[in-house]
């Protein structure tokens, strides 16, 4: 496990400095990780999940490297789009956003994304947001406009522009938020709103709260700052994150504004030491857009029968800082690759493990995979190289298996480690990897009795394993034990790992 003073091997591209830098957390082995999550006014699309999957890889690799990660992913459940949609339907913002938040969790589980430790909703942190606005007003970096809204004055914060590397003089009016420049009354057209005075439609949708500076609601940028500072402050007494992640579209203005208001409030020079941003995912050469009618969601892919492992493999075959084009041919190739990896995993399992040191012929491929895999991911999460190392091992290992050489413990452990981090082997029978939550077996009844058929049995067991993971997270240990016994009755064994993941084994 990494400790203070230990050699640093992981390097990450830091948007703040525009350089690949050795990663050193503030208080090793702890890593505080904040990810901008979904705005829950609609289903998250596969482009959103490209970013979430890159963060999943980051977290898995940090934990595999021995770090103790505390991961926060927020839900934006109050903003202009949400209020407009709720008002149009005559419902509250909570009624509108609740089902989409639930849908996000379903999509997350389908894609095997390790759950964040906390999913704060903006509307649950209004007191923290009021305190943040009050502090900025008190120190003079924010002011009240004639319309009753509160604005952050970018000319009052000298370091504004450090993340996006923009000159304040070049900023366009309205660039600081999701509103046009003339919607609000402010000193400078580039200033951004941090507290919006309540309007009738806000009241109608249940999106207005009392505050000493006037009834209203938080600005979008303020929400993330308040939630992150509150959660790491209460848990660790910290005011600076180790890592903040998001898509490249959030660099400006969202993350730039987060830095300004957070640092102005805390007096720290940094809000996060590392800023990591994932590139766009395009659909058949075009940017995903409702205007173009080419939005694809994880549930669309699941309905089409696409395996989660194939989606993960497709994503990881392109570096997270390069744009990725989702095409039919690319997805078909990823499905074939995930199938090959799954078949190899099953073959490796059937071959068993040699006693003792095992066949020395396995030593070279195993050590090569471990070395190449670590070198790749330590180099700014170079997933394409890591995937290449896995396929090279597959070729060598299949040759050894063809020769009748029984796998060594080291050989099997090397492959299992790589697949735990990547999650790219699609296995249709025998065993399943559970990463804190299982892939959802859609359409399978959650009866107490296992159904007939290998695929149906595994889907049934995976659903129950997912429920057990949820019970453990909520500390409902009697329910977790009940599910374990139920799975045992169905001839399944669930093996917990120290990293919080689990392995589901079909004993039938």
C-alpha angles and dihedrals in degrees: 000000000000114000135182108289095019120134113274115228104162117085125184135187107251113206088201093065099021088231140107103247136181108264115235118166121221095245109016135240086025118085122188110206124186121188127189103235135195129310097229103217092104141003115300110247128224091261089061089049092052086067092043091051092051088052089048089055090048093052095044091051094047090052093044086053091056102261122140103229126199105194125195123186117179132213116219100215100161125052140111095282093049094047092048092050093045093048091049090054095041094238136114123265089247091055090049098046101039097077092045091051089052090048090053090056090050091051091045091053093046090056093045095241112167107242118249115245091240133022103191117193116215093231090058092059102051094123090055090049092050089052091050093050090046091052093050091049090049095052093045101244090111132046141185117254125217089259093060095253122124120235136193111231108221091196087060092061111062096196094058111135098032095124100040091033090225126151110239089225090062097053118117122231111268094019092119097072151003093282137081118257096252097051093085137035112243141152095241126028090226096055115108130223119247098173121027119208111242118264128193092260090053091054091046092054095044092250103129131091136183118254135166089250095049141297112290146099137275124271116244096250094049093058097068094045093052095046095046095046092046096050099044090039095054094041102040108006088244131140098187128068122220094217134010118189139189144126122299089251089068097058090090130057101352102050094033089056092045090057094047098050095038096050092042088054100043100033089229120135091226137041092189129008094215128033115194123187130188122216128239128280114221128199114231091331098316131098112253109255138155086225090061093042092230102117112140122191131196089248089057090055092045090052088052089055096249112159118236091230089058092053091049091049092049091051095047095050087074123055113253091240093056125077115254125211115210108213134165091245093048093050092047090052091049091051090052091048093049089048091052091050091048093050090049091050090053091047091050090050094050091050092062125208128287118241119250119357091341129207109343089217088078094056096079099049091043096051091042092054092048093048097043093043094051093044090052098049093040086059098076093300095299094190096170090061091045091052089048090054090053093052091047089054090048091057094048093043093049089053090053092047090050087056090053095248111155112231118255121231089249093053094052092042092053093054094043091052092051093048092047088058098041103028092205104133113099109209119185100185143019103022141020133196114232115198100195087295126040131232106271114251095215115206095018116124115236095227121152091245124074114241126233122268130054097254094045091047092052093047090050092049092046091055091051091046089053090052090050090052090052090049091051092049090053089045092242091146096166089059091046090052091047091054091048090054091046091053091048089054087053091053095256127127121202115204117197119215127210091244092063096257123110141208121227114207125193107219096181 
